[in-house]
Amino acid sequence: MTRTRTWVAACMLLGCSAAWAQETGYTLRETEVKAKPFLDAQSVGKLPEKAQVTILGRQGGWSQIRADKVEGWIRLLSMRLGSADPAKKPTAVATTIGFGRRGTGAGPTVTTGVRGFSEEDLKEAKPNPEEVKKMETFTIPPAGAAQFAAAGGLTAQTVSYVDADGKPVKVKK
Amino acid sequence: MNARLLLCAVVLVGAVGIVAGCAGPQGQAFMDNIGGVEGLMKNIKQATGTIQEPEEIEMGEGITETLLGARPMVNDPEVQRYVNFVGAWVAAQSDRPNLPWHFAVNDSDHVNAFAAPGGYIIVTKGMMNLLQNEAELAGVLGHEIGHVVRKHHLNAIRKGAYMNLLGAGAAGATAGSRGGELVNALVGPTKELYSRGLDKDDEFDADRIGVVLATRAGYDPWGLAAALQTLAKIKADDKYMALLFKTHPNPSDRLDKLGTAMGTTFDRFNDRPQNADRFQRAVAKIRMVAAN
């Protein structure tokens, strides 16, 4: 317990981006690599479809990547995480969030004590009015939300809704 | 028929007087006149009016009682307060800023999030564990807020299949008894709807709204897309994802649609905060529980 907590704390201090830094992905199509995360930035190369990349970070709609012969920025949605090779087993939630990492490190071993919200759990559910009352005690008034936003460096923006094609939709607000 | 009474009927389904304003001599006379639950159901099915906000909130509360009945809230006031701060700020950017928005993290390792009418939103602990920063959380909450703003669940419940279940629940209620009838009437439809999911188009719609609301709230607009990237890499048969994958279009399709809808329109906000540090501090305790 203590050891795990120390590990988690250390990981957070040093940036658990250690795991993020190891994240890999692959291109969905032929993709231009830019020197900076901007559309009009200089092109530093091109990746073919299904090129494997290591992901170094993200800024907005751009992923910073390293590939065999090139390093730079590609559009976030021109790639997917994981491997382009379907034979390679995709990721499990358990490994992603660290279940079963303690002890042997033998992978996702937690099969008991899972707190589910499966279809079966939902079927067997009985209404719990006390929990809803409890939930309602955490409600934040608008002034509190604005203060929280300011503390996080968030400034409200004016943006229209968009339709499926990306065209602006009239806003009622 | 008086439209107001019809609205009351839609919500109450045979349970007289749960919602203030539906009770009273007029309401009672109406109940006496329409010939019990069967007549009531017939009228509901013919209803063309919309359900008003107080009744919608009452329904949402009833639905949430069943959702939290499946898994209660995680015992961590700090994370509960945190999701309410983020959620309230994002919801304030919506078309329904004055709803009493409530947010909760439930104690489930499964990855999912739920919205109920009237502004009740639940995110699982498993989802919180997969997310990387506050911008991603804002996108996920924005998606759920989108369902409420567009009344997706409310409209689904009004459809025939759910109305039959509503009737079955209501038939068991004793005429004139108080409290719990509405919840009982909603248990069947809730289980059915949240197991089956909404129409795919409602989900794509909620994705676009989620992006816009998170952007309006001042976040990096690509948080929801980044969260969907994480979901997209998880294997299709992962048991922690089963209900989410069953009830939603697959994450890769959602990313394709978002890509088309977002284009480069949102790029001017690319440098807006993701607030990873504040998010990581808020989820530290539930992460430790997951690691143990």
mmCIF file with all atom_site columns, C-alpha atoms in Angstrom, chain B residues 56-217:
data_model
loop_
_atom_site.group_PDB
_atom_site.id
_atom_site.type_symbol
_atom_site.label_atom_id
_atom_site.label_alt_id
_atom_site.label_comp_id
_atom_site.label_asym_id
_atom_site.label_entity_id
_atom_site.label_seq_id
_atom_site.pdbx_PDB_ins_code
_atom_site.Cartn_x
_atom_site.Cartn_y
_atom_site.Cartn_z
_atom_site.occupancy
_atom_site.B_iso_or_equiv
_atom_site.pdbx_formal_charge
_atom_site.auth_seq_id
_atom_site.auth_comp_id
_atom_site.auth_asym_id
_atom_site.auth_atom_id
_atom_site.pdbx_PDB_model_num
ATOM 1   C CA . GLU B 1 56  ? -38.169 16.991 -16.569 1.00 0.00 ? 56  GLU B CA 1
ATOM 2   C CA . ILE B 1 57  ? -36.021 17.526 -13.469 1.00 0.00 ? 57  ILE B CA 1
ATOM 3   C CA . GLU B 1 58  ? -38.296 15.232 -11.464 1.00 0.00 ? 58  GLU B CA 1
ATOM 4   C CA . MET B 1 59  ? -37.872 12.528 -14.113 1.00 0.00 ? 59  MET B CA 1
ATOM 5   C CA . GLY B 1 60  ? -34.102 13.010 -14.143 1.00 0.00 ? 60  GLY B CA 1
ATOM 6   C CA . GLU B 1 61  ? -33.976 12.590 -10.392 1.00 0.00 ? 61  GLU B CA 1
ATOM 7   C CA . GLY B 1 62  ? -35.958 9.361  -10.651 1.00 0.00 ? 62  GLY B CA 1
ATOM 8   C CA . ILE B 1 63  ? -33.697 7.990  -13.388 1.00 0.00 ? 63  ILE B CA 1
ATOM 9   C CA . THR B 1 64  ? -30.583 8.955  -11.414 1.00 0.00 ? 64  THR B CA 1
ATOM 10  C CA . GLU B 1 65  ? -31.886 7.058  -8.387  1.00 0.00 ? 65  GLU B CA 1
ATOM 11  C CA . THR B 1 66  ? -31.725 3.886  -10.465 1.00 0.00 ? 66  THR B CA 1
ATOM 12  C CA . LEU B 1 67  ? -28.328 4.740  -12.040 1.00 0.00 ? 67  LEU B CA 1
ATOM 13  C CA . LEU B 1 68  ? -26.808 5.405  -8.609  1.00 0.00 ? 68  LEU B CA 1
ATOM 14  C CA . GLY B 1 69  ? -28.640 2.309  -7.386  1.00 0.00 ? 69  GLY B CA 1
ATOM 15  C CA . ALA B 1 70  ? -26.471 0.278  -9.773  1.00 0.00 ? 70  ALA B CA 1
ATOM 16  C CA . ARG B 1 71  ? -23.283 1.849  -8.354  1.00 0.00 ? 71  ARG B CA 1
ATOM 17  C CA . PRO B 1 72  ? -23.143 4.530  -5.634  1.00 0.00 ? 72  PRO B CA 1
ATOM 18  C CA . MET B 1 73  ? -20.868 7.575  -5.672  1.00 0.00 ? 73  MET B CA 1
ATOM 19  C CA . VAL B 1 74  ? -17.170 7.101  -4.965  1.00 0.00 ? 74  VAL B CA 1
ATOM 20  C CA . ASN B 1 75  ? -16.388 8.191  -1.399  1.00 0.00 ? 75  ASN B CA 1
ATOM 21  C CA . ASP B 1 76  ? -14.088 11.103 -2.210  1.00 0.00 ? 76  ASP B CA 1
ATOM 22  C CA . PRO B 1 77  ? -15.650 14.546 -1.622  1.00 0.00 ? 77  PRO B CA 1
ATOM 23  C CA . GLU B 1 78  ? -12.695 16.249 -3.316  1.00 0.00 ? 78  GLU B CA 1
ATOM 24  C CA . VAL B 1 79  ? -13.212 14.547 -6.671  1.00 0.00 ? 79  VAL B CA 1
ATOM 25  C CA . GLN B 1 80  ? -16.989 15.051 -6.386  1.00 0.00 ? 80  GLN B CA 1
ATOM 26  C CA . ARG B 1 81  ? -16.519 18.781 -5.821  1.00 0.00 ? 81  ARG B CA 1
ATOM 27  C CA . TYR B 1 82  ? -14.021 18.916 -8.685  1.00 0.00 ? 82  TYR B CA 1
ATOM 28  C CA . VAL B 1 83  ? -16.340 17.367 -11.311 1.00 0.00 ? 83  VAL B CA 1
ATOM 29  C CA . ASN B 1 84  ? -19.083 19.723 -10.142 1.00 0.00 ? 84  ASN B CA 1
ATOM 30  C CA . PHE B 1 85  ? -16.803 22.735 -10.643 1.00 0.00 ? 85  PHE B CA 1
ATOM 31  C CA . VAL B 1 86  ? -15.787 21.648 -14.152 1.00 0.00 ? 86  VAL B CA 1
ATOM 32  C CA . GLY B 1 87  ? -19.318 20.535 -15.026 1.00 0.00 ? 87  GLY B CA 1
ATOM 33  C CA . ALA B 1 88  ? -21.018 23.676 -13.718 1.00 0.00 ? 88  ALA B CA 1
ATOM 34  C CA . TRP B 1 89  ? -18.616 25.883 -15.683 1.00 0.00 ? 89  TRP B CA 1
ATOM 35  C CA . VAL B 1 90  ? -19.105 23.947 -18.923 1.00 0.00 ? 90  VAL B CA 1
ATOM 36  C CA . ALA B 1 91  ? -22.898 23.767 -18.437 1.00 0.00 ? 91  ALA B CA 1
ATOM 37  C CA . ALA B 1 92  ? -22.964 27.539 -17.873 1.00 0.00 ? 92  ALA B CA 1
ATOM 38  C CA . GLN B 1 93  ? -21.906 27.889 -21.543 1.00 0.00 ? 93  GLN B CA 1
ATOM 39  C CA . SER B 1 94  ? -24.914 25.875 -22.751 1.00 0.00 ? 94  SER B CA 1
ATOM 40  C CA . ASP B 1 95  ? -28.409 26.942 -23.797 1.00 0.00 ? 95  ASP B CA 1
ATOM 41  C CA . ARG B 1 96  ? -29.711 25.799 -20.431 1.00 0.00 ? 96  ARG B CA 1
ATOM 42  C CA . PRO B 1 97  ? -27.384 27.520 -17.944 1.00 0.00 ? 97  PRO B CA 1
ATOM 43  C CA . ASN B 1 98  ? -30.082 27.815 -15.278 1.00 0.00 ? 98  ASN B CA 1
ATOM 44  C CA . LEU B 1 99  ? -30.823 24.127 -14.834 1.00 0.00 ? 99  LEU B CA 1
ATOM 45  C CA . PRO B 1 100 ? -29.719 22.829 -11.421 1.00 0.00 ? 100 PRO B CA 1
ATOM 46  C CA . TRP B 1 101 ? -26.776 20.862 -12.847 1.00 0.00 ? 101 TRP B CA 1
ATOM 47  C CA . HIS B 1 102 ? -25.514 17.984 -10.676 1.00 0.00 ? 102 HIS B CA 1
ATOM 48  C CA . PHE B 1 103 ? -22.410 15.886 -11.365 1.00 0.00 ? 103 PHE B CA 1
ATOM 49  C CA . ALA B 1 104 ? -21.067 12.754 -9.696  1.00 0.00 ? 104 ALA B CA 1
ATOM 50  C CA . VAL B 1 105 ? -18.275 10.201 -10.042 1.00 0.00 ? 105 VAL B CA 1
ATOM 51  C CA . ASN B 1 106 ? -19.641 6.741  -9.338  1.00 0.00 ? 106 ASN B CA 1
ATOM 52  C CA . ASP B 1 107 ? -17.634 3.917  -7.807  1.00 0.00 ? 107 ASP B CA 1
ATOM 53  C CA . SER B 1 108 ? -17.341 1.835  -10.956 1.00 0.00 ? 108 SER B CA 1
ATOM 54  C CA . ASP B 1 109 ? -14.215 0.554  -12.663 1.00 0.00 ? 109 ASP B CA 1
ATOM 55  C CA . HIS B 1 110 ? -16.108 0.364  -15.945 1.00 0.00 ? 110 HIS B CA 1
ATOM 56  C CA . VAL B 1 111 ? -15.505 3.209  -18.382 1.00 0.00 ? 111 VAL B CA 1
ATOM 57  C CA . ASN B 1 112 ? -18.670 5.189  -19.055 1.00 0.00 ? 112 ASN B CA 1
ATOM 58  C CA . ALA B 1 113 ? -20.640 8.376  -18.482 1.00 0.00 ? 113 ALA B CA 1
ATOM 59  C CA . PHE B 1 114 ? -24.371 8.998  -18.268 1.00 0.00 ? 114 PHE B CA 1
ATOM 60  C CA . ALA B 1 115 ? -26.767 11.893 -18.517 1.00 0.00 ? 115 ALA B CA 1
ATOM 61  C CA . ALA B 1 116 ? -30.325 12.047 -17.216 1.00 0.00 ? 116 ALA B CA 1
ATOM 62  C CA . PRO B 1 117 ? -32.948 14.690 -18.031 1.00 0.00 ? 117 PRO B CA 1
ATOM 63  C CA . GLY B 1 118 ? -32.939 17.875 -16.001 1.00 0.00 ? 118 GLY B CA 1
ATOM 64  C CA . GLY B 1 119 ? -29.165 18.063 -15.578 1.00 0.00 ? 119 GLY B CA 1
ATOM 65  C CA . TYR B 1 120 ? -28.003 14.920 -13.749 1.00 0.00 ? 120 TYR B CA 1
ATOM 66  C CA . ILE B 1 121 ? -24.606 13.663 -15.002 1.00 0.00 ? 121 ILE B CA 1
ATOM 67  C CA . ILE B 1 122 ? -22.603 10.655 -13.799 1.00 0.00 ? 122 ILE B CA 1
ATOM 68  C CA . VAL B 1 123 ? -19.038 9.783  -14.816 1.00 0.00 ? 123 VAL B CA 1
ATOM 69  C CA . THR B 1 124 ? -17.533 6.480  -13.749 1.00 0.00 ? 124 THR B CA 1
ATOM 70  C CA . LYS B 1 125 ? -14.312 6.268  -11.783 1.00 0.00 ? 125 LYS B CA 1
ATOM 71  C CA . GLY B 1 126 ? -13.014 4.101  -14.646 1.00 0.00 ? 126 GLY B CA 1
ATOM 72  C CA . MET B 1 127 ? -13.558 6.972  -17.069 1.00 0.00 ? 127 MET B CA 1
ATOM 73  C CA . MET B 1 128 ? -11.820 9.422  -14.733 1.00 0.00 ? 128 MET B CA 1
ATOM 74  C CA . ASN B 1 129 ? -8.873  7.031  -14.621 1.00 0.00 ? 129 ASN B CA 1
ATOM 75  C CA . LEU B 1 130 ? -8.562  6.968  -18.417 1.00 0.00 ? 130 LEU B CA 1
ATOM 76  C CA . LEU B 1 131 ? -8.665  10.733 -18.871 1.00 0.00 ? 131 LEU B CA 1
ATOM 77  C CA . GLN B 1 132 ? -5.449  12.768 -18.919 1.00 0.00 ? 132 GLN B CA 1
ATOM 78  C CA . ASN B 1 133 ? -6.493  16.323 -18.157 1.00 0.00 ? 133 ASN B CA 1
ATOM 79  C CA . GLU B 1 134 ? -9.321  18.746 -17.421 1.00 0.00 ? 134 GLU B CA 1
ATOM 80  C CA . ALA B 1 135 ? -9.864  19.629 -21.096 1.00 0.00 ? 135 ALA B CA 1
ATOM 81  C CA . GLU B 1 136 ? -10.667 15.950 -21.772 1.00 0.00 ? 136 GLU B CA 1
ATOM 82  C CA . LEU B 1 137 ? -13.043 15.877 -18.795 1.00 0.00 ? 137 LEU B CA 1
ATOM 83  C CA . ALA B 1 138 ? -14.684 19.100 -20.019 1.00 0.00 ? 138 ALA B CA 1
ATOM 84  C CA . GLY B 1 139 ? -15.232 17.445 -23.411 1.00 0.00 ? 139 GLY B CA 1
ATOM 85  C CA . VAL B 1 140 ? -16.742 14.307 -21.877 1.00 0.00 ? 140 VAL B CA 1
ATOM 86  C CA . LEU B 1 141 ? -19.009 16.327 -19.544 1.00 0.00 ? 141 LEU B CA 1
ATOM 87  C CA . GLY B 1 142 ? -19.851 18.625 -22.473 1.00 0.00 ? 142 GLY B CA 1
ATOM 88  C CA . HIS B 1 143 ? -21.023 15.555 -24.439 1.00 0.00 ? 143 HIS B CA 1
ATOM 89  C CA . GLU B 1 144 ? -23.308 14.533 -21.559 1.00 0.00 ? 144 GLU B CA 1
ATOM 90  C CA . ILE B 1 145 ? -24.530 18.120 -21.086 1.00 0.00 ? 145 ILE B CA 1
ATOM 91  C CA . GLY B 1 146 ? -25.309 18.049 -24.818 1.00 0.00 ? 146 GLY B CA 1
ATOM 92  C CA . HIS B 1 147 ? -27.686 15.106 -24.277 1.00 0.00 ? 147 HIS B CA 1
ATOM 93  C CA . VAL B 1 148 ? -29.528 17.114 -21.618 1.00 0.00 ? 148 VAL B CA 1
ATOM 94  C CA . VAL B 1 149 ? -29.629 20.341 -23.643 1.00 0.00 ? 149 VAL B CA 1
ATOM 95  C CA . ARG B 1 150 ? -31.032 18.466 -26.658 1.00 0.00 ? 150 ARG B CA 1
ATOM 96  C CA . LYS B 1 151 ? -33.348 16.347 -24.416 1.00 0.00 ? 151 LYS B CA 1
ATOM 97  C CA . HIS B 1 152 ? -32.174 13.134 -26.092 1.00 0.00 ? 152 HIS B CA 1
ATOM 98  C CA . HIS B 1 153 ? -33.180 10.813 -23.223 1.00 0.00 ? 153 HIS B CA 1
ATOM 99  C CA . LEU B 1 154 ? -36.454 12.589 -22.624 1.00 0.00 ? 154 LEU B CA 1
ATOM 100 C CA . ASN B 1 155 ? -37.399 12.199 -26.263 1.00 0.00 ? 155 ASN B CA 1
ATOM 101 C CA . ALA B 1 156 ? -36.332 8.545  -26.289 1.00 0.00 ? 156 ALA B CA 1
ATOM 102 C CA . ILE B 1 157 ? -38.532 7.815  -23.262 1.00 0.00 ? 157 ILE B CA 1
ATOM 103 C CA . ARG B 1 158 ? -41.491 9.418  -25.007 1.00 0.00 ? 158 ARG B CA 1
ATOM 104 C CA . LYS B 1 159 ? -41.201 6.879  -27.801 1.00 0.00 ? 159 LYS B CA 1
ATOM 105 C CA . GLY B 1 160 ? -43.564 3.909  -27.809 1.00 0.00 ? 160 GLY B CA 1
ATOM 106 C CA . ALA B 1 161 ? -41.377 1.119  -26.487 1.00 0.00 ? 161 ALA B CA 1
ATOM 107 C CA . TYR B 1 162 ? -40.458 2.994  -23.345 1.00 0.00 ? 162 TYR B CA 1
ATOM 108 C CA . MET B 1 163 ? -43.965 4.260  -22.785 1.00 0.00 ? 163 MET B CA 1
ATOM 109 C CA . ASN B 1 164 ? -45.165 0.668  -22.542 1.00 0.00 ? 164 ASN B CA 1
ATOM 110 C CA . LEU B 1 165 ? -42.592 -0.009 -19.845 1.00 0.00 ? 165 LEU B CA 1
ATOM 111 C CA . LEU B 1 166 ? -43.603 3.191  -18.124 1.00 0.00 ? 166 LEU B CA 1
ATOM 112 C CA . GLY B 1 167 ? -47.179 1.936  -18.122 1.00 0.00 ? 167 GLY B CA 1
ATOM 113 C CA . ALA B 1 168 ? -46.173 -1.410 -16.640 1.00 0.00 ? 168 ALA B CA 1
ATOM 114 C CA . GLY B 1 169 ? -44.409 0.356  -13.788 1.00 0.00 ? 169 GLY B CA 1
ATOM 115 C CA . ALA B 1 170 ? -47.275 2.723  -13.205 1.00 0.00 ? 170 ALA B CA 1
ATOM 116 C CA . ALA B 1 171 ? -49.835 -0.074 -13.136 1.00 0.00 ? 171 ALA B CA 1
ATOM 117 C CA . GLY B 1 172 ? -48.195 -1.386 -9.977  1.00 0.00 ? 172 GLY B CA 1
ATOM 118 C CA . ALA B 1 173 ? -48.602 1.941  -8.197  1.00 0.00 ? 173 ALA B CA 1
ATOM 119 C CA . THR B 1 174 ? -51.485 2.349  -5.815  1.00 0.00 ? 174 THR B CA 1
ATOM 120 C CA . ALA B 1 175 ? -53.838 5.159  -6.742  1.00 0.00 ? 175 ALA B CA 1
ATOM 121 C CA . GLY B 1 176 ? -53.566 8.031  -4.300  1.00 0.00 ? 176 GLY B CA 1
ATOM 122 C CA . SER B 1 177 ? -50.374 6.821  -2.598  1.00 0.00 ? 177 SER B CA 1
ATOM 123 C CA . ARG B 1 178 ? -47.445 9.230  -2.291  1.00 0.00 ? 178 ARG B CA 1
ATOM 124 C CA . GLY B 1 179 ? -43.752 9.176  -3.084  1.00 0.00 ? 179 GLY B CA 1
ATOM 125 C CA . GLY B 1 180 ? -41.817 6.595  -5.047  1.00 0.00 ? 180 GLY B CA 1
ATOM 126 C CA . GLU B 1 181 ? -44.437 5.958  -7.721  1.00 0.00 ? 181 GLU B CA 1
ATOM 127 C CA . LEU B 1 182 ? -42.690 8.036  -10.317 1.00 0.00 ? 182 LEU B CA 1
ATOM 128 C CA . VAL B 1 183 ? -39.389 6.357  -9.540  1.00 0.00 ? 183 VAL B CA 1
ATOM 129 C CA . ASN B 1 184 ? -41.036 2.946  -9.734  1.00 0.00 ? 184 ASN B CA 1
ATOM 130 C CA . ALA B 1 185 ? -42.622 3.834  -13.040 1.00 0.00 ? 185 ALA B CA 1
ATOM 131 C CA . LEU B 1 186 ? -39.257 4.939  -14.402 1.00 0.00 ? 186 LEU B CA 1
ATOM 132 C CA . VAL B 1 187 ? -37.198 1.922  -13.282 1.00 0.00 ? 187 VAL B CA 1
ATOM 133 C CA . GLY B 1 188 ? -38.115 -0.228 -16.301 1.00 0.00 ? 188 GLY B CA 1
ATOM 134 C CA . PRO B 1 189 ? -37.609 2.479  -18.946 1.00 0.00 ? 189 PRO B CA 1
ATOM 135 C CA . THR B 1 190 ? -34.354 3.567  -17.296 1.00 0.00 ? 190 THR B CA 1
ATOM 136 C CA . LYS B 1 191 ? -32.855 0.080  -17.381 1.00 0.00 ? 191 LYS B CA 1
ATOM 137 C CA . GLU B 1 192 ? -34.002 -0.465 -20.936 1.00 0.00 ? 192 GLU B CA 1
ATOM 138 C CA . LEU B 1 193 ? -32.857 2.904  -22.267 1.00 0.00 ? 193 LEU B CA 1
ATOM 139 C CA . TYR B 1 194 ? -29.454 2.919  -20.561 1.00 0.00 ? 194 TYR B CA 1
ATOM 140 C CA . SER B 1 195 ? -28.777 -0.677 -21.666 1.00 0.00 ? 195 SER B CA 1
ATOM 141 C CA . ARG B 1 196 ? -29.852 -0.052 -25.217 1.00 0.00 ? 196 ARG B CA 1
ATOM 142 C CA . GLY B 1 197 ? -28.491 3.458  -25.698 1.00 0.00 ? 197 GLY B CA 1
ATOM 143 C CA . LEU B 1 198 ? -29.645 6.395  -27.764 1.00 0.00 ? 198 LEU B CA 1
ATOM 144 C CA . ASP B 1 199 ? -29.728 6.727  -31.544 1.00 0.00 ? 199 ASP B CA 1
ATOM 145 C CA . LYS B 1 200 ? -26.266 7.021  -33.094 1.00 0.00 ? 200 LYS B CA 1
ATOM 146 C CA . ASP B 1 201 ? -27.092 10.455 -34.457 1.00 0.00 ? 201 ASP B CA 1
ATOM 147 C CA . ASP B 1 202 ? -27.841 11.685 -30.931 1.00 0.00 ? 202 ASP B CA 1
ATOM 148 C CA . GLU B 1 203 ? -24.340 10.565 -29.907 1.00 0.00 ? 203 GLU B CA 1
ATOM 149 C CA . PHE B 1 204 ? -22.649 12.327 -32.832 1.00 0.00 ? 204 PHE B CA 1
ATOM 150 C CA . ASP B 1 205 ? -24.742 15.410 -32.057 1.00 0.00 ? 205 ASP B CA 1
ATOM 151 C CA . ALA B 1 206 ? -23.658 15.304 -28.394 1.00 0.00 ? 206 ALA B CA 1
ATOM 152 C CA . ASP B 1 207 ? -20.005 14.985 -29.477 1.00 0.00 ? 207 ASP B CA 1
ATOM 153 C CA . ARG B 1 208 ? -20.223 18.200 -31.496 1.00 0.00 ? 208 ARG B CA 1
ATOM 154 C CA . ILE B 1 209 ? -22.000 20.028 -28.658 1.00 0.00 ? 209 ILE B CA 1
ATOM 155 C CA . GLY B 1 210 ? -19.414 18.746 -26.181 1.00 0.00 ? 210 GLY B CA 1
ATOM 156 C CA . VAL B 1 211 ? -16.579 20.186 -28.258 1.00 0.00 ? 211 VAL B CA 1
ATOM 157 C CA . VAL B 1 212 ? -18.306 23.564 -28.601 1.00 0.00 ? 212 VAL B CA 1
ATOM 158 C CA . LEU B 1 213 ? -19.195 23.838 -24.903 1.00 0.00 ? 213 LEU B CA 1
ATOM 159 C CA . ALA B 1 214 ? -15.651 22.926 -23.789 1.00 0.00 ? 214 ALA B CA 1
ATOM 160 C CA . THR B 1 215 ? -14.287 25.514 -26.240 1.00 0.00 ? 215 THR B CA 1
ATOM 161 C CA . ARG B 1 216 ? -16.708 28.170 -25.005 1.00 0.00 ? 216 ARG B CA 1
ATOM 162 C CA . ALA B 1 217 ? -15.585 27.336 -21.465 1.00 0.00 ? 217 ALA B CA 1
#
